[in-house]
PDB file of C-alpha atoms in Angstrom:
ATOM      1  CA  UNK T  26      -8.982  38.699  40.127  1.00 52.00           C
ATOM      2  CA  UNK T  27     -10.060  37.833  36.769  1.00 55.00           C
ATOM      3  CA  UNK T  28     -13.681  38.604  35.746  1.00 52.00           C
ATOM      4  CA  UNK T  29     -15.185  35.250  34.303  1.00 55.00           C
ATOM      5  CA  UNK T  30     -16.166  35.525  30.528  1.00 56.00           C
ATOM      6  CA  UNK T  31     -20.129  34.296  29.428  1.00 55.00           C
ATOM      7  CA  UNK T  32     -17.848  31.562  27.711  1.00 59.00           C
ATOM      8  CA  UNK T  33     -16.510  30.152  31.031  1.00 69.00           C
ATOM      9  CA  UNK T  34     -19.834  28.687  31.915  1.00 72.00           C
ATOM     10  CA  UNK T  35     -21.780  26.169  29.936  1.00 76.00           C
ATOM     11  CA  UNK T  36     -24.603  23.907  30.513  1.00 79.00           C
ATOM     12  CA  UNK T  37     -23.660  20.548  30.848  1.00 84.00           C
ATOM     13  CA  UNK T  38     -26.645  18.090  32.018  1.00 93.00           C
ATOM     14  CA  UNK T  39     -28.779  17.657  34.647  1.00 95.00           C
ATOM     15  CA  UNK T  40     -29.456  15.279  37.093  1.00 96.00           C
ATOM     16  CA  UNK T  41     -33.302  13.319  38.709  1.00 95.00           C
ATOM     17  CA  UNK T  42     -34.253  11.435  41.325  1.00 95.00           C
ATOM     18  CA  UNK T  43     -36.636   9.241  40.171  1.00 96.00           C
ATOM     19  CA  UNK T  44     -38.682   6.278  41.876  1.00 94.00           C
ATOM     20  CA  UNK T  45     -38.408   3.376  39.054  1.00 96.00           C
ATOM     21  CA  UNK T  46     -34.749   3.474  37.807  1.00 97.00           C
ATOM     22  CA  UNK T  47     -35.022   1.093  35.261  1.00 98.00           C
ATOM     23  CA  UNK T  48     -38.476   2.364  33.630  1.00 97.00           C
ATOM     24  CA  UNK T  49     -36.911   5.311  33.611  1.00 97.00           C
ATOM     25  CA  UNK T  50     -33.983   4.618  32.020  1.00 97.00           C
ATOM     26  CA  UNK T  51     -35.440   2.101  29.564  1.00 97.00           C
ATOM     27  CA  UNK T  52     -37.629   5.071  28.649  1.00 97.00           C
ATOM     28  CA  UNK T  53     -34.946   7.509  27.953  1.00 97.00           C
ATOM     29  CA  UNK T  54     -33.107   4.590  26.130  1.00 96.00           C
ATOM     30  CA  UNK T  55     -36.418   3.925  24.103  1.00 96.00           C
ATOM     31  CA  UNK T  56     -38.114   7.219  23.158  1.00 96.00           C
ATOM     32  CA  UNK T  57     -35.256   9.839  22.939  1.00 96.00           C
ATOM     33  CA  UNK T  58     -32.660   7.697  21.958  1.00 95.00           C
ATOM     34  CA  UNK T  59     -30.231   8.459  25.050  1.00 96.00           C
ATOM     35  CA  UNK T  60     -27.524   5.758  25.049  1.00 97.00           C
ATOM     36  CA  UNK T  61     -26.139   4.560  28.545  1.00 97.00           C
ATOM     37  CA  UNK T  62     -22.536   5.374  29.258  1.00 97.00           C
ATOM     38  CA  UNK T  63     -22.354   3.916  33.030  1.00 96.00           C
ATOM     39  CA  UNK T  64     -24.121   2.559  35.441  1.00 97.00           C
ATOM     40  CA  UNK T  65     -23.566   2.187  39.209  1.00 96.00           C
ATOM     41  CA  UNK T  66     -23.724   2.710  43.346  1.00 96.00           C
ATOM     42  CA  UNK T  67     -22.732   5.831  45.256  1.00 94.00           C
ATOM     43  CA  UNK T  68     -23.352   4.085  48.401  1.00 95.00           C
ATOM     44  CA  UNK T  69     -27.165   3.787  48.751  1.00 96.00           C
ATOM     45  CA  UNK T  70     -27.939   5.471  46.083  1.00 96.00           C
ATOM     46  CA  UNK T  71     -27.977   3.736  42.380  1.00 97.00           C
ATOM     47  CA  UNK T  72     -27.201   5.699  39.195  1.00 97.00           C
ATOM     48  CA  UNK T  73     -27.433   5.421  35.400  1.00 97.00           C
ATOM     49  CA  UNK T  74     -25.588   7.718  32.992  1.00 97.00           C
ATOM     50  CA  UNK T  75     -27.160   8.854  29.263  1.00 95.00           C
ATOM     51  CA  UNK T  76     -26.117  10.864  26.886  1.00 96.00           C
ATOM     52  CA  UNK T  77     -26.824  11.822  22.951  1.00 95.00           C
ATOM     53  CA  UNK T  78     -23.302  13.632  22.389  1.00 94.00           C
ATOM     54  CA  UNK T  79     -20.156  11.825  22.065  1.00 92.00           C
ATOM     55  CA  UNK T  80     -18.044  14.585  23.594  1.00 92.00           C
ATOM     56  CA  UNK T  81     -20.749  14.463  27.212  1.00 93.00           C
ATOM     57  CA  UNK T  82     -20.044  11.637  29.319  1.00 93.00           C
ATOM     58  CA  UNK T  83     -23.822  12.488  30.415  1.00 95.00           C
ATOM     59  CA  UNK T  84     -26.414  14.588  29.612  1.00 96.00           C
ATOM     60  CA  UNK T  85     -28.475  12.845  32.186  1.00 97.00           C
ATOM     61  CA  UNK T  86     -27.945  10.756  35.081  1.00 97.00           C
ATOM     62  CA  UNK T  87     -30.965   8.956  36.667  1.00 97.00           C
ATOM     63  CA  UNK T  88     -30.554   8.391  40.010  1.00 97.00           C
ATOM     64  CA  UNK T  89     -32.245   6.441  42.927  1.00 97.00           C
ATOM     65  CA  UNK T  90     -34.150   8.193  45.822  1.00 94.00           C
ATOM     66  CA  UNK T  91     -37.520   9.659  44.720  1.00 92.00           C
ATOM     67  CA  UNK T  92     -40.392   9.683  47.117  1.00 89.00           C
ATOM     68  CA  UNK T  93     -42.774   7.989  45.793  1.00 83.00           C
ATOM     69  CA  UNK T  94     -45.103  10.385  47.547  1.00 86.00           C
ATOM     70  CA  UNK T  95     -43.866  13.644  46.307  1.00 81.00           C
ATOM     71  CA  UNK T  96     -47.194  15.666  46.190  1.00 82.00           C
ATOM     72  CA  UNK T  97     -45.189  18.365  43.824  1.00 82.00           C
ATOM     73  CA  UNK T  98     -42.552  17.911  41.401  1.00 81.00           C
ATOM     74  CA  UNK T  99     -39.864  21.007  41.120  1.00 82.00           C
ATOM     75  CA  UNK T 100     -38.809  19.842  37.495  1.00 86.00           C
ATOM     76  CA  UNK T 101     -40.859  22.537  35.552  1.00 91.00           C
ATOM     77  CA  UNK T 102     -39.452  20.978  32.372  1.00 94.00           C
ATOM     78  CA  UNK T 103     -36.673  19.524  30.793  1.00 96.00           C
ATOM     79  CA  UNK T 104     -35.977  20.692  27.236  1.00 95.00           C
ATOM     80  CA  UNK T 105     -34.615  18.721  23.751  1.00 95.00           C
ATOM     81  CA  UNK T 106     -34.467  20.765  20.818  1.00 95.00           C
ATOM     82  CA  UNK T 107     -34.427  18.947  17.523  1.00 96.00           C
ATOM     83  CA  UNK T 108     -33.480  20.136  14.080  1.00 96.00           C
ATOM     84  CA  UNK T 109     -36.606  19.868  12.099  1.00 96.00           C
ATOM     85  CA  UNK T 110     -40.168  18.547  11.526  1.00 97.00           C
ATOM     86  CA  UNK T 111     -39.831  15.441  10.615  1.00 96.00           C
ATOM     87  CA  UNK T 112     -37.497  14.689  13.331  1.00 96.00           C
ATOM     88  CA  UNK T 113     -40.232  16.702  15.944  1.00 97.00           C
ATOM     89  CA  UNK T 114     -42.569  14.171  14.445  1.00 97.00           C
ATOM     90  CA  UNK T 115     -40.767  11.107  14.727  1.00 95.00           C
ATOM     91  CA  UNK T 116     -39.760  12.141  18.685  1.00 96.00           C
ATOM     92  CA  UNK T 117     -43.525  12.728  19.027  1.00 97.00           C
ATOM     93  CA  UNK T 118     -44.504   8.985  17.551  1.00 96.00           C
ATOM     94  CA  UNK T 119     -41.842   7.596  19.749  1.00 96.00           C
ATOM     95  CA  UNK T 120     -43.080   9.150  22.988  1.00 97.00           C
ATOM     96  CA  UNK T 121     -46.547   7.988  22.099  1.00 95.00           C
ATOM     97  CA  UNK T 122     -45.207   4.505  21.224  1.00 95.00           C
ATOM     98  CA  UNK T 123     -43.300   4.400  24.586  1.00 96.00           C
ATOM     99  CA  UNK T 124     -46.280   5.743  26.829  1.00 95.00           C
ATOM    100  CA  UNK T 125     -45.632   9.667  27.223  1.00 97.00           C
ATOM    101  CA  UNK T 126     -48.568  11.333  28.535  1.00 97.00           C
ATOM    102  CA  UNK T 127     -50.224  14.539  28.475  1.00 97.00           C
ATOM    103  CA  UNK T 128     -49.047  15.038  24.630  1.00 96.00           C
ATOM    104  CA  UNK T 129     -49.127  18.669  23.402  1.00 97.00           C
ATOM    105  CA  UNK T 130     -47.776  19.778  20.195  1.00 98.00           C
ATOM    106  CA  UNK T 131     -48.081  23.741  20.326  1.00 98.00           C
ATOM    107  CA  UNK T 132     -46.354  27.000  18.576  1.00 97.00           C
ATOM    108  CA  UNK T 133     -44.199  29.383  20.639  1.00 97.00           C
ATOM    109  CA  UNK T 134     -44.397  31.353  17.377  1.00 96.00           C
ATOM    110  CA  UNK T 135     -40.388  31.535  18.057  1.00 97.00           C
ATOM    111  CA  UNK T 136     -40.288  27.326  18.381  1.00 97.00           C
ATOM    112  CA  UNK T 137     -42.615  24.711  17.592  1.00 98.00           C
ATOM    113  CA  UNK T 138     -42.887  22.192  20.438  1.00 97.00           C
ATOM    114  CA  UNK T 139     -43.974  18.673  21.735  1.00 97.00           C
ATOM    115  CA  UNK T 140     -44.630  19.375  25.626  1.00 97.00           C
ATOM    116  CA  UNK T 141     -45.446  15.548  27.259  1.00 97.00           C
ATOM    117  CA  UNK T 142     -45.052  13.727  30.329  1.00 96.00           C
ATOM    118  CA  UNK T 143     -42.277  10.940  31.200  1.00 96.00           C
ATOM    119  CA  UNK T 144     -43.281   7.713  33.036  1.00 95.00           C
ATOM    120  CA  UNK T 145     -42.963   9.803  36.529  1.00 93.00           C
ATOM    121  CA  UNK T 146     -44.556  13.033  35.506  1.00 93.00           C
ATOM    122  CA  UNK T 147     -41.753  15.033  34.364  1.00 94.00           C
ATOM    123  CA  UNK T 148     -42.577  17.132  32.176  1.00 95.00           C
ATOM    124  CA  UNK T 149     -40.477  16.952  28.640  1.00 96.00           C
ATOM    125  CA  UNK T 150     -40.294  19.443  25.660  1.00 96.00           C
ATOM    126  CA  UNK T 151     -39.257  19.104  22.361  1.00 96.00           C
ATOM    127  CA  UNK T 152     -38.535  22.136  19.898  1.00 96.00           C
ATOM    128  CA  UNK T 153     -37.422  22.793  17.226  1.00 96.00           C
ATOM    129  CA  UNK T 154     -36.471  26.969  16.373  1.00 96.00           C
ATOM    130  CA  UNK T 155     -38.166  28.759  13.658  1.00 98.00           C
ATOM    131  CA  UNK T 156     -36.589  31.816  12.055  1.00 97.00           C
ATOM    132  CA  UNK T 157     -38.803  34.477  14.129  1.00 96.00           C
ATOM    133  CA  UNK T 158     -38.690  35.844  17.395  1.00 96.00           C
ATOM    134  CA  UNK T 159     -41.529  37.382  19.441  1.00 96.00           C
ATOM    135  CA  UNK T 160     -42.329  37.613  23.187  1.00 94.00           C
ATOM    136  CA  UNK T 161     -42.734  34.807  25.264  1.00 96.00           C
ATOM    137  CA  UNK T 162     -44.526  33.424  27.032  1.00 95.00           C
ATOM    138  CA  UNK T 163     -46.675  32.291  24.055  1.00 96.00           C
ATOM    139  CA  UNK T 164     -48.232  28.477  23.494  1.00 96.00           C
ATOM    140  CA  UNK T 165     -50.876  28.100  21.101  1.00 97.00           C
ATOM    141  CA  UNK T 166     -52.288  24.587  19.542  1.00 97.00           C
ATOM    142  CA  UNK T 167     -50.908  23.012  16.224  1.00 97.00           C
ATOM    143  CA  UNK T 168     -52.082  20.176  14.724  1.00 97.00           C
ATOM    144  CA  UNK T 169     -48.406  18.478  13.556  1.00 97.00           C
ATOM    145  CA  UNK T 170     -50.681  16.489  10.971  1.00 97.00           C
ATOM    146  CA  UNK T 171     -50.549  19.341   8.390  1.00 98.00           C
ATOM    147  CA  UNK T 172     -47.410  19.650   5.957  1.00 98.00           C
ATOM    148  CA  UNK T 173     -43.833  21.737   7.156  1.00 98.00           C
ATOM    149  CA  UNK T 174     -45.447  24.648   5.175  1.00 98.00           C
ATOM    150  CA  UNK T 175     -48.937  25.234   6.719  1.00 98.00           C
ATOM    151  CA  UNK T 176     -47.290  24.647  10.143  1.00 98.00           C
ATOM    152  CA  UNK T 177     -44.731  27.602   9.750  1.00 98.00           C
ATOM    153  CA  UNK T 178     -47.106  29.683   8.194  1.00 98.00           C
ATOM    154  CA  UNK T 179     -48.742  29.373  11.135  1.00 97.00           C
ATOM    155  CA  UNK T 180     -45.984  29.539  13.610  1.00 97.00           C
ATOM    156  CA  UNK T 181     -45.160  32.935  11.706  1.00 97.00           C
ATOM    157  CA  UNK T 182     -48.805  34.468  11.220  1.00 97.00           C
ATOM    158  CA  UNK T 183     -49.226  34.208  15.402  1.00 96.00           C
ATOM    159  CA  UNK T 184     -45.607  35.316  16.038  1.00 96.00           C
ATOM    160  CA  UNK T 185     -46.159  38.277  13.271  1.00 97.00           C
ATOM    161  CA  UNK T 186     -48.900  39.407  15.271  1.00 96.00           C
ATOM    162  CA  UNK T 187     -46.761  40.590  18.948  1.00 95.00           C
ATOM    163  CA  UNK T 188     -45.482  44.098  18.419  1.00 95.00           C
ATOM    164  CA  UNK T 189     -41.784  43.000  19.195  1.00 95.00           C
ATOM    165  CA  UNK T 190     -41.787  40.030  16.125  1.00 97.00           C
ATOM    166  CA  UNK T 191     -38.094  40.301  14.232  1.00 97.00           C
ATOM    167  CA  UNK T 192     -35.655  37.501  13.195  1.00 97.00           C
ATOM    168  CA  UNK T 193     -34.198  35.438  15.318  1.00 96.00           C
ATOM    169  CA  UNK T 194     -30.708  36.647  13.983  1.00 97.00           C
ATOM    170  CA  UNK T 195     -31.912  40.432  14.785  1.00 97.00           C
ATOM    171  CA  UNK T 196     -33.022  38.977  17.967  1.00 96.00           C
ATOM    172  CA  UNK T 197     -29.677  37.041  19.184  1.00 96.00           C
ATOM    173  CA  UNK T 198     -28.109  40.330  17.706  1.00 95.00           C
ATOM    174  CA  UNK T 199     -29.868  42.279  20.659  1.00 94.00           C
ATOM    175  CA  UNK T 200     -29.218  39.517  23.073  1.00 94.00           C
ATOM    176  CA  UNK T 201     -25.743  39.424  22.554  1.00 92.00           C
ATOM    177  CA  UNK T 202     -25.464  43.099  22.404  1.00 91.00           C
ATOM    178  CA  UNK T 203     -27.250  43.305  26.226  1.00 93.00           C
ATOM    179  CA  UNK T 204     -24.943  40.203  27.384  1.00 86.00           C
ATOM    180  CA  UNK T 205     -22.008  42.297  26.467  1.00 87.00           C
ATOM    181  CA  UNK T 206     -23.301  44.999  28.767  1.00 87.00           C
ATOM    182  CA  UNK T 207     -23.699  42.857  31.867  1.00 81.00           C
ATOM    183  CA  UNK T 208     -20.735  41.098  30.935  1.00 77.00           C
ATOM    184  CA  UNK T 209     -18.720  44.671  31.380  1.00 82.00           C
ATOM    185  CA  UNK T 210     -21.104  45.899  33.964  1.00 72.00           C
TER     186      UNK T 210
END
């Protein structure tokens, strides 16, 4: 039997119940730009499709069935990264504009992020990677007002200040490195 290689498994997209399918959908639609690929019934259940990548029929699929009365929700977060800070920004203006709560732009000192909530609590994250690494967990405030350059220097100065700080290339160097090992383990 062949041993499967960390290649043989990727991430594909994920799937919530949710308890308003069109609010939901129109939000995804509206503030993160998801377009719909299908829509339909699995018997009593309804479903839409999204997706941001050509080459994924669906990223997410919305689908009917949500208590409305769920006292907890077991999404911890669902996680966008975006290429820069002007595109962080714009994603943050749009999930204002289409009424994302509990808006928090903060520094990993490895990411800078928008954490918010969607129209039925889950709770969303936007990053986008800086050039560092350093330990996690780590979420400090940043004001996404100030220019690219004061918000990196800050991102760095926090992340410089954790024993382990490197680059993220010496970082996914290590990474790769330990992968190996478990991969041969």
């Amino acid at each position: 039997m062949q041993l499967p290689h960390r290649s043989d498994l990727q991430f594909s997209h994920i799937g919530l119940y949710v308890t308003d399918l069109p609010r939901m959908a129109r939000f995804y639609k509206q503030a993160l730009r998801f377009t719909q690929t299908d829509e339909g019934d699995l018997g009593p259940v309804q479903l839409v499709f999204l997706s941001r990548d050509p080459n994924e029929h669906h990223q997410l699929v919305l689908a009917t069935g949500r208590p409305a009365d769920m006292a907890f929700n077991v999404v911890n977060q669902i996680s966008f990264r975006v290429p820069d800070l002007g595109a962080l920004r714009g994603f943050h203006d749009r999930l204002l504009a289409e009424g994302a709560t509990d808006m928090a732009p903060v520094t990993h000192g490895n990411a800078v992020s928008v954490y918010c909530r969607d129209p039925e609590g889950n709770r969303l994250e936007l990053f986008m990677d800086t050039p560092w690494y350093c330990e996690q967990p780590l979420k400090e405030p940043i004001d996404l007002g100030q220019s690219d350059e004061a918000i990196l220097a800050q991102a760095e100065a926090i992340a410089r200040r954790l024993p382990k700080f490197m680059s993220r290339a010496q970082w996914q160097a290590e990474v790769a490195r330990r992968m190996q090992e478990d991969q041969n383990a």
